Amino acid sequence: MNHATAVEAAPTSGKILTKTVWAWGLWDWGSAAFNAVVTTFVFAVYLANANLFGPDANRLLGYALTVAGILVAVVAPALGQAVDRSGKRATVLRITTTATAIIIACLYFVIPGQSGLWLGLFLIAAGNIVFETGSVIYNAIISDLAEPHNVGRVSGFGWGLGYLGGIVLLLILFVGFISPEVGWFGVTSKDGLNIRVAMLLASAWLLLFSLPLFFTLSNKPARTDTPRLGIIESYRQLLKSIATLWRSDRQVVWFLLSSAVYRDGLAGVFSFGAVLAGTAYGFSPDEVIVFGVATNVVAGIATIGFGWLDDKLGARAVIIISLTSMVAMGLCVFFFHAGVGPLSPKQVYWVFGLILCIFVGPIQSASRTYLARIAPPGEEAEIFGLYATTGRAVSALAPFMYSTAITVGAALLGIGVDEAAYFGILGITLVLVLGLLAFLPVKAQPKVEVQPVSKA
């Protein structure tokens, strides 16, 4: 893979936040309906409630998301190749986004009980599959929007809008439906109605803020240099691409592998952060939502700011700084779980947990810019499909380390697993450490100089 080919393909200009970049970023703002509301702070917590859906709900939710992750790993590279060849990126993104919105709306029908549990598990797994496959296409679009010297700022802008969108939507749902005994339109918590109605608003939110991208994004001309491939042949071609990538630039392959580990650690932070707050540090359900809003605030601001640092220092530096800081904060949350000085356990989680969340978005954004800078023109979706696949390949690592750390901690201290719940953050931190160590051999990208715009 020739770096120069990918880097020099983009035109140069002085303006960064164009109308197309805003339209692209607003999709990220709207996607908070799924990322923040469905899978993290609201619906997943509702579905895992043992009082509403039975004692196996939490365990079965983990299995459902595991199956979804495996299917995404299978679909993503083939989808990326198909989109690269057909050029129908706009069509595919519209379909996947609309399907995700429909699935979110269908969560309204998930009523407490055994039948509601199975419906909820199916819908949340299906939503993950559709949303993640659409995200492959969305991430690849950045190669057409940004130039090599400012791709960090553009990527950070998108991630930042995603976090800020999560803040606004969580606040609306919290004030309107989740916190009050009787919410807007007379909605109460009976049979989970407040959560179910919130899903209808989340569905509309995703569609509304996706419209600018729907209207501005167009398909590319179909590639005539390669034939259409079936699924099996697509994977044969994928293996050839990996082999070619390994021969031409092993740094990229090593980046994909190492980033898969630390990105799973980031997924663990999202998946278990709210659970830890409630089980180990004494947060009430309302406080969990407030904490979620606060983490989105700091993450959103930091991601936009670190986009500038990405363009100045490079993606590698941002990733190393951020991972090192997350490991340090994770260890503080663990070792000071009983409180330190004037800080209570809950205050410890607030302080060090918020600082930890500063670095989550910059890592995600910098990882995307690294790929965007080296992806050959015409192969962006395939490369990002491979990026999604490698990430999903180790998706069981963080949940395993989380549960194992709690089990081992309980055994070592001779206490119950509930009392040892704080060991879960140690398990996730260890995944981040492994990812950091694996990433260190990845070399920095060549610095891209801004080229003057011709006035001819």
PDB file of C-alpha atoms in Angstrom, residues 168-369:
ATOM      1  CA  VAL A 168     -29.014  16.762  24.507  1.00  0.00           C
ATOM      2  CA  LEU A 169     -31.054  13.621  23.887  1.00  0.00           C
ATOM      3  CA  LEU A 170     -30.321  12.120  27.324  1.00  0.00           C
ATOM      4  CA  LEU A 171     -31.344  15.380  28.987  1.00  0.00           C
ATOM      5  CA  ILE A 172     -34.581  15.516  27.016  1.00  0.00           C
ATOM      6  CA  LEU A 173     -35.453  11.931  27.914  1.00  0.00           C
ATOM      7  CA  PHE A 174     -34.384  12.376  31.535  1.00  0.00           C
ATOM      8  CA  VAL A 175     -36.489  15.496  32.088  1.00  0.00           C
ATOM      9  CA  GLY A 176     -39.436  14.400  29.981  1.00  0.00           C
ATOM     10  CA  PHE A 177     -39.856  10.712  30.761  1.00  0.00           C
ATOM     11  CA  ILE A 178     -37.283   8.994  32.993  1.00  0.00           C
ATOM     12  CA  SER A 179     -36.982  11.200  36.097  1.00  0.00           C
ATOM     13  CA  PRO A 180     -40.550  12.422  36.856  1.00  0.00           C
ATOM     14  CA  GLU A 181     -43.217  10.131  38.310  1.00  0.00           C
ATOM     15  CA  VAL A 182     -45.575  11.439  35.652  1.00  0.00           C
ATOM     16  CA  GLY A 183     -43.766  12.587  32.541  1.00  0.00           C
ATOM     17  CA  TRP A 184     -44.819  14.383  29.410  1.00  0.00           C
ATOM     18  CA  PHE A 185     -48.185  13.345  27.955  1.00  0.00           C
ATOM     19  CA  GLY A 186     -49.047  11.644  31.261  1.00  0.00           C
ATOM     20  CA  VAL A 187     -46.456   8.880  30.737  1.00  0.00           C
ATOM     21  CA  THR A 188     -45.521   6.870  33.842  1.00  0.00           C
ATOM     22  CA  SER A 189     -43.090   4.041  34.542  1.00  0.00           C
ATOM     23  CA  LYS A 190     -45.845   1.398  34.677  1.00  0.00           C
ATOM     24  CA  ASP A 191     -44.888  -1.528  32.423  1.00  0.00           C
ATOM     25  CA  GLY A 192     -41.785   0.425  31.442  1.00  0.00           C
ATOM     26  CA  LEU A 193     -43.882   2.896  29.456  1.00  0.00           C
ATOM     27  CA  ASN A 194     -41.528   5.807  30.096  1.00  0.00           C
ATOM     28  CA  ILE A 195     -38.592   3.890  28.624  1.00  0.00           C
ATOM     29  CA  ARG A 196     -40.643   2.525  25.730  1.00  0.00           C
ATOM     30  CA  VAL A 197     -41.967   5.961  24.746  1.00  0.00           C
ATOM     31  CA  ALA A 198     -38.421   7.301  24.964  1.00  0.00           C
ATOM     32  CA  MET A 199     -37.491   4.825  22.221  1.00  0.00           C
ATOM     33  CA  LEU A 200     -40.043   6.429  19.887  1.00  0.00           C
ATOM     34  CA  LEU A 201     -38.414   9.813  20.407  1.00  0.00           C
ATOM     35  CA  ALA A 202     -34.958   8.294  19.924  1.00  0.00           C
ATOM     36  CA  SER A 203     -36.073   6.772  16.613  1.00  0.00           C
ATOM     37  CA  ALA A 204     -37.337  10.129  15.357  1.00  0.00           C
ATOM     38  CA  TRP A 205     -34.121  11.788  16.560  1.00  0.00           C
ATOM     39  CA  LEU A 206     -31.950   9.462  14.465  1.00  0.00           C
ATOM     40  CA  LEU A 207     -34.015   9.972  11.325  1.00  0.00           C
ATOM     41  CA  LEU A 208     -34.284  13.735  11.715  1.00  0.00           C
ATOM     42  CA  PHE A 209     -30.565  14.385  12.037  1.00  0.00           C
ATOM     43  CA  SER A 210     -29.697  11.883   9.310  1.00  0.00           C
ATOM     44  CA  LEU A 211     -31.710  13.809   6.715  1.00  0.00           C
ATOM     45  CA  PRO A 212     -28.946  16.345   5.877  1.00  0.00           C
ATOM     46  CA  LEU A 213     -26.584  13.500   4.957  1.00  0.00           C
ATOM     47  CA  PHE A 214     -29.358  11.669   3.097  1.00  0.00           C
ATOM     48  CA  PHE A 215     -29.865  14.717   0.886  1.00  0.00           C
ATOM     49  CA  THR A 216     -26.209  15.673   0.351  1.00  0.00           C
ATOM     50  CA  LEU A 217     -24.494  12.286   0.006  1.00  0.00           C
ATOM     51  CA  SER A 218     -24.459  10.781  -3.468  1.00  0.00           C
ATOM     52  CA  ASN A 219     -23.417   7.438  -4.865  1.00  0.00           C
ATOM     53  CA  LYS A 220     -20.131   7.043  -6.673  1.00  0.00           C
ATOM     54  CA  PRO A 221     -19.770   5.632 -10.196  1.00  0.00           C
ATOM     55  CA  ALA A 222     -19.560   1.863 -10.188  1.00  0.00           C
ATOM     56  CA  ARG A 223     -16.082   0.449 -10.668  1.00  0.00           C
ATOM     57  CA  THR A 224     -15.727  -1.383 -13.953  1.00  0.00           C
ATOM     58  CA  ASP A 225     -12.230  -2.700 -13.325  1.00  0.00           C
ATOM     59  CA  THR A 226     -13.440  -5.479 -11.010  1.00  0.00           C
ATOM     60  CA  PRO A 227     -16.356  -7.897 -11.395  1.00  0.00           C
ATOM     61  CA  ARG A 228     -19.161  -8.366  -8.900  1.00  0.00           C
ATOM     62  CA  LEU A 229     -18.333 -11.075  -6.410  1.00  0.00           C
ATOM     63  CA  GLY A 230     -20.381 -13.506  -4.378  1.00  0.00           C
ATOM     64  CA  ILE A 231     -19.918 -13.852  -0.629  1.00  0.00           C
ATOM     65  CA  ILE A 232     -17.374 -16.675  -0.831  1.00  0.00           C
ATOM     66  CA  GLU A 233     -15.391 -14.965  -3.555  1.00  0.00           C
ATOM     67  CA  SER A 234     -15.572 -11.712  -1.580  1.00  0.00           C
ATOM     68  CA  TYR A 235     -13.755 -13.368   1.289  1.00  0.00           C
ATOM     69  CA  ARG A 236     -11.184 -14.874  -1.018  1.00  0.00           C
ATOM     70  CA  GLN A 237     -10.558 -11.375  -2.301  1.00  0.00           C
ATOM     71  CA  LEU A 238     -10.431 -10.132   1.278  1.00  0.00           C
ATOM     72  CA  LEU A 239      -7.707 -12.638   2.164  1.00  0.00           C
ATOM     73  CA  LYS A 240      -5.772 -11.521  -0.895  1.00  0.00           C
ATOM     74  CA  SER A 241      -6.128  -7.908   0.232  1.00  0.00           C
ATOM     75  CA  ILE A 242      -4.812  -8.775   3.690  1.00  0.00           C
ATOM     76  CA  ALA A 243      -1.879 -10.644   2.169  1.00  0.00           C
ATOM     77  CA  THR A 244      -1.118  -7.689  -0.091  1.00  0.00           C
ATOM     78  CA  LEU A 245      -1.417  -5.327   2.851  1.00  0.00           C
ATOM     79  CA  TRP A 246       0.963  -7.490   4.864  1.00  0.00           C
ATOM     80  CA  ARG A 247       3.557  -7.486   2.088  1.00  0.00           C
ATOM     81  CA  SER A 248       3.301  -3.765   1.345  1.00  0.00           C
ATOM     82  CA  ASP A 249       2.806  -2.241   4.804  1.00  0.00           C
ATOM     83  CA  ARG A 250       2.830  -4.495   7.859  1.00  0.00           C
ATOM     84  CA  GLN A 251       2.419  -1.466  10.087  1.00  0.00           C
ATOM     85  CA  VAL A 252      -1.173  -1.136   8.921  1.00  0.00           C
ATOM     86  CA  VAL A 253      -1.909  -4.787   9.675  1.00  0.00           C
ATOM     87  CA  TRP A 254      -0.337  -4.445  13.119  1.00  0.00           C
ATOM     88  CA  PHE A 255      -2.379  -1.292  13.701  1.00  0.00           C
ATOM     89  CA  LEU A 256      -5.589  -3.161  12.874  1.00  0.00           C
ATOM     90  CA  LEU A 257      -4.700  -5.948  15.301  1.00  0.00           C
ATOM     91  CA  SER A 258      -3.528  -3.735  18.172  1.00  0.00           C
ATOM     92  CA  SER A 259      -6.405  -1.297  17.784  1.00  0.00           C
ATOM     93  CA  ALA A 260      -8.825  -4.209  17.963  1.00  0.00           C
ATOM     94  CA  VAL A 261      -7.617  -4.869  21.519  1.00  0.00           C
ATOM     95  CA  TYR A 262      -7.723  -1.327  22.854  1.00  0.00           C
ATOM     96  CA  ARG A 263     -11.015  -0.583  21.074  1.00  0.00           C
ATOM     97  CA  ASP A 264     -12.534  -3.550  22.891  1.00  0.00           C
ATOM     98  CA  GLY A 265     -11.331  -1.941  26.108  1.00  0.00           C
ATOM     99  CA  LEU A 266     -13.163   1.229  25.090  1.00  0.00           C
ATOM    100  CA  ALA A 267     -16.274  -0.836  24.387  1.00  0.00           C
ATOM    101  CA  GLY A 268     -15.936  -2.278  27.889  1.00  0.00           C
ATOM    102  CA  VAL A 269     -15.922   1.234  29.350  1.00  0.00           C
ATOM    103  CA  PHE A 270     -19.194   1.980  27.557  1.00  0.00           C
ATOM    104  CA  SER A 271     -20.791  -1.392  28.292  1.00  0.00           C
ATOM    105  CA  PHE A 272     -20.008  -1.599  31.997  1.00  0.00           C
ATOM    106  CA  GLY A 273     -19.447   1.990  33.104  1.00  0.00           C
ATOM    107  CA  ALA A 274     -23.098   2.523  34.021  1.00  0.00           C
ATOM    108  CA  VAL A 275     -23.333  -0.923  35.653  1.00  0.00           C
ATOM    109  CA  LEU A 276     -20.239  -0.242  37.779  1.00  0.00           C
ATOM    110  CA  ALA A 277     -21.573   3.124  38.862  1.00  0.00           C
ATOM    111  CA  GLY A 278     -24.730   1.504  40.204  1.00  0.00           C
ATOM    112  CA  THR A 279     -23.390  -1.749  41.625  1.00  0.00           C
ATOM    113  CA  ALA A 280     -20.012  -0.726  43.048  1.00  0.00           C
ATOM    114  CA  TYR A 281     -20.144   3.007  43.714  1.00  0.00           C
ATOM    115  CA  GLY A 282     -23.679   3.612  44.968  1.00  0.00           C
ATOM    116  CA  PHE A 283     -25.215   5.555  42.058  1.00  0.00           C
ATOM    117  CA  SER A 284     -29.007   5.671  41.797  1.00  0.00           C
ATOM    118  CA  PRO A 285     -30.612   5.201  38.338  1.00  0.00           C
ATOM    119  CA  ASP A 286     -31.157   8.966  38.053  1.00  0.00           C
ATOM    120  CA  GLU A 287     -27.525   9.614  38.998  1.00  0.00           C
ATOM    121  CA  VAL A 288     -26.395   7.158  36.328  1.00  0.00           C
ATOM    122  CA  ILE A 289     -28.174   9.245  33.684  1.00  0.00           C
ATOM    123  CA  VAL A 290     -26.672  12.465  35.056  1.00  0.00           C
ATOM    124  CA  PHE A 291     -23.239  10.842  35.032  1.00  0.00           C
ATOM    125  CA  GLY A 292     -23.860   9.757  31.457  1.00  0.00           C
ATOM    126  CA  VAL A 293     -24.654  13.325  30.447  1.00  0.00           C
ATOM    127  CA  ALA A 294     -21.509  14.584  32.186  1.00  0.00           C
ATOM    128  CA  THR A 295     -19.286  12.005  30.494  1.00  0.00           C
ATOM    129  CA  ASN A 296     -20.690  12.949  27.110  1.00  0.00           C
ATOM    130  CA  VAL A 297     -19.956  16.625  27.823  1.00  0.00           C
ATOM    131  CA  VAL A 298     -16.294  16.073  28.645  1.00  0.00           C
ATOM    132  CA  ALA A 299     -15.844  13.479  25.895  1.00  0.00           C
ATOM    133  CA  GLY A 300     -17.435  15.686  23.254  1.00  0.00           C
ATOM    134  CA  ILE A 301     -15.373  18.774  24.100  1.00  0.00           C
ATOM    135  CA  ALA A 302     -12.170  16.763  24.405  1.00  0.00           C
ATOM    136  CA  THR A 303     -12.686  14.953  21.101  1.00  0.00           C
ATOM    137  CA  ILE A 304     -13.095  18.192  19.170  1.00  0.00           C
ATOM    138  CA  GLY A 305     -10.038  19.682  20.908  1.00  0.00           C
ATOM    139  CA  PHE A 306      -7.876  16.613  20.410  1.00  0.00           C
ATOM    140  CA  GLY A 307      -8.703  16.719  16.685  1.00  0.00           C
ATOM    141  CA  TRP A 308      -6.427  19.748  16.479  1.00  0.00           C
ATOM    142  CA  LEU A 309      -3.729  17.849  18.421  1.00  0.00           C
ATOM    143  CA  ASP A 310      -4.140  14.923  16.005  1.00  0.00           C
ATOM    144  CA  ASP A 311      -3.322  17.147  13.041  1.00  0.00           C
ATOM    145  CA  LYS A 312      -0.335  18.638  14.889  1.00  0.00           C
ATOM    146  CA  LEU A 313       1.223  15.564  16.507  1.00  0.00           C
ATOM    147  CA  GLY A 314      -0.299  12.709  14.516  1.00  0.00           C
ATOM    148  CA  ALA A 315      -2.763   9.966  15.398  1.00  0.00           C
ATOM    149  CA  ARG A 316      -0.142   7.738  17.050  1.00  0.00           C
ATOM    150  CA  ALA A 317       0.775  10.348  19.661  1.00  0.00           C
ATOM    151  CA  VAL A 318      -2.874  11.034  20.494  1.00  0.00           C
ATOM    152  CA  ILE A 319      -3.621   7.333  20.905  1.00  0.00           C
ATOM    153  CA  ILE A 320      -0.614   6.704  23.185  1.00  0.00           C
ATOM    154  CA  ILE A 321      -1.283   9.780  25.351  1.00  0.00           C
ATOM    155  CA  SER A 322      -4.952   8.897  25.662  1.00  0.00           C
ATOM    156  CA  LEU A 323      -4.479   5.198  26.417  1.00  0.00           C
ATOM    157  CA  THR A 324      -1.814   5.928  29.046  1.00  0.00           C
ATOM    158  CA  SER A 325      -4.116   8.449  30.717  1.00  0.00           C
ATOM    159  CA  MET A 326      -7.086   6.040  30.670  1.00  0.00           C
ATOM    160  CA  VAL A 327      -4.998   3.301  32.284  1.00  0.00           C
ATOM    161  CA  ALA A 328      -3.876   5.695  35.037  1.00  0.00           C
ATOM    162  CA  MET A 329      -7.452   6.842  35.740  1.00  0.00           C
ATOM    163  CA  GLY A 330      -8.777   3.275  35.677  1.00  0.00           C
ATOM    164  CA  LEU A 331      -6.236   2.271  38.304  1.00  0.00           C
ATOM    165  CA  CYS A 332      -7.240   5.265  40.434  1.00  0.00           C
ATOM    166  CA  VAL A 333     -10.903   4.217  40.257  1.00  0.00           C
ATOM    167  CA  PHE A 334      -9.889   0.720  41.384  1.00  0.00           C
ATOM    168  CA  PHE A 335      -7.400   1.482  44.152  1.00  0.00           C
ATOM    169  CA  PHE A 336      -9.456   4.346  45.616  1.00  0.00           C
ATOM    170  CA  HIS A 337     -12.780   2.489  45.442  1.00  0.00           C
ATOM    171  CA  ALA A 338     -13.331   2.916  49.182  1.00  0.00           C
ATOM    172  CA  GLY A 339     -12.670   6.646  48.986  1.00  0.00           C
ATOM    173  CA  VAL A 340      -9.525   8.721  49.403  1.00  0.00           C
ATOM    174  CA  GLY A 341      -9.022  11.808  51.573  1.00  0.00           C
ATOM    175  CA  PRO A 342     -12.203  13.885  51.488  1.00  0.00           C
ATOM    176  CA  LEU A 343     -13.584  11.937  48.508  1.00  0.00           C
ATOM    177  CA  SER A 344     -16.278   9.298  49.072  1.00  0.00           C
ATOM    178  CA  PRO A 345     -16.433   6.232  46.781  1.00  0.00           C
ATOM    179  CA  LYS A 346     -19.092   7.937  44.669  1.00  0.00           C
ATOM    180  CA  GLN A 347     -16.972  11.094  44.401  1.00  0.00           C
ATOM    181  CA  VAL A 348     -13.947   8.996  43.429  1.00  0.00           C
ATOM    182  CA  TYR A 349     -15.937   7.561  40.543  1.00  0.00           C
ATOM    183  CA  TRP A 350     -17.132  11.008  39.521  1.00  0.00           C
ATOM    184  CA  VAL A 351     -13.659  12.562  39.527  1.00  0.00           C
ATOM    185  CA  PHE A 352     -11.509   9.831  38.032  1.00  0.00           C
ATOM    186  CA  GLY A 353     -14.291   8.421  35.863  1.00  0.00           C
ATOM    187  CA  LEU A 354     -14.876  11.796  34.236  1.00  0.00           C
ATOM    188  CA  ILE A 355     -11.158  12.324  33.638  1.00  0.00           C
ATOM    189  CA  LEU A 356     -10.974   8.853  32.096  1.00  0.00           C
ATOM    190  CA  CYS A 357     -13.815   9.714  29.715  1.00  0.00           C
ATOM    191  CA  ILE A 358     -11.882  12.711  28.388  1.00  0.00           C
ATOM    192  CA  PHE A 359      -9.703  10.328  26.393  1.00  0.00           C
ATOM    193  CA  VAL A 360     -12.256   7.861  25.011  1.00  0.00           C
ATOM    194  CA  GLY A 361     -13.392   9.989  22.084  1.00  0.00           C
ATOM    195  CA  PRO A 362      -9.891  11.129  21.028  1.00  0.00           C
ATOM    196  CA  ILE A 363      -8.778   7.497  20.751  1.00  0.00           C
ATOM    197  CA  GLN A 364     -11.760   6.600  18.587  1.00  0.00           C
ATOM    198  CA  SER A 365     -11.317   9.657  16.409  1.00  0.00           C
ATOM    199  CA  ALA A 366      -7.543   9.273  16.023  1.00  0.00           C
ATOM    200  CA  SER A 367      -7.940   5.616  15.075  1.00  0.00           C
ATOM    201  CA  ARG A 368     -10.348   6.620  12.317  1.00  0.00           C
ATOM    202  CA  THR A 369      -8.010   9.325  11.017  1.00  0.00           C
TER     203      THR A 369
END
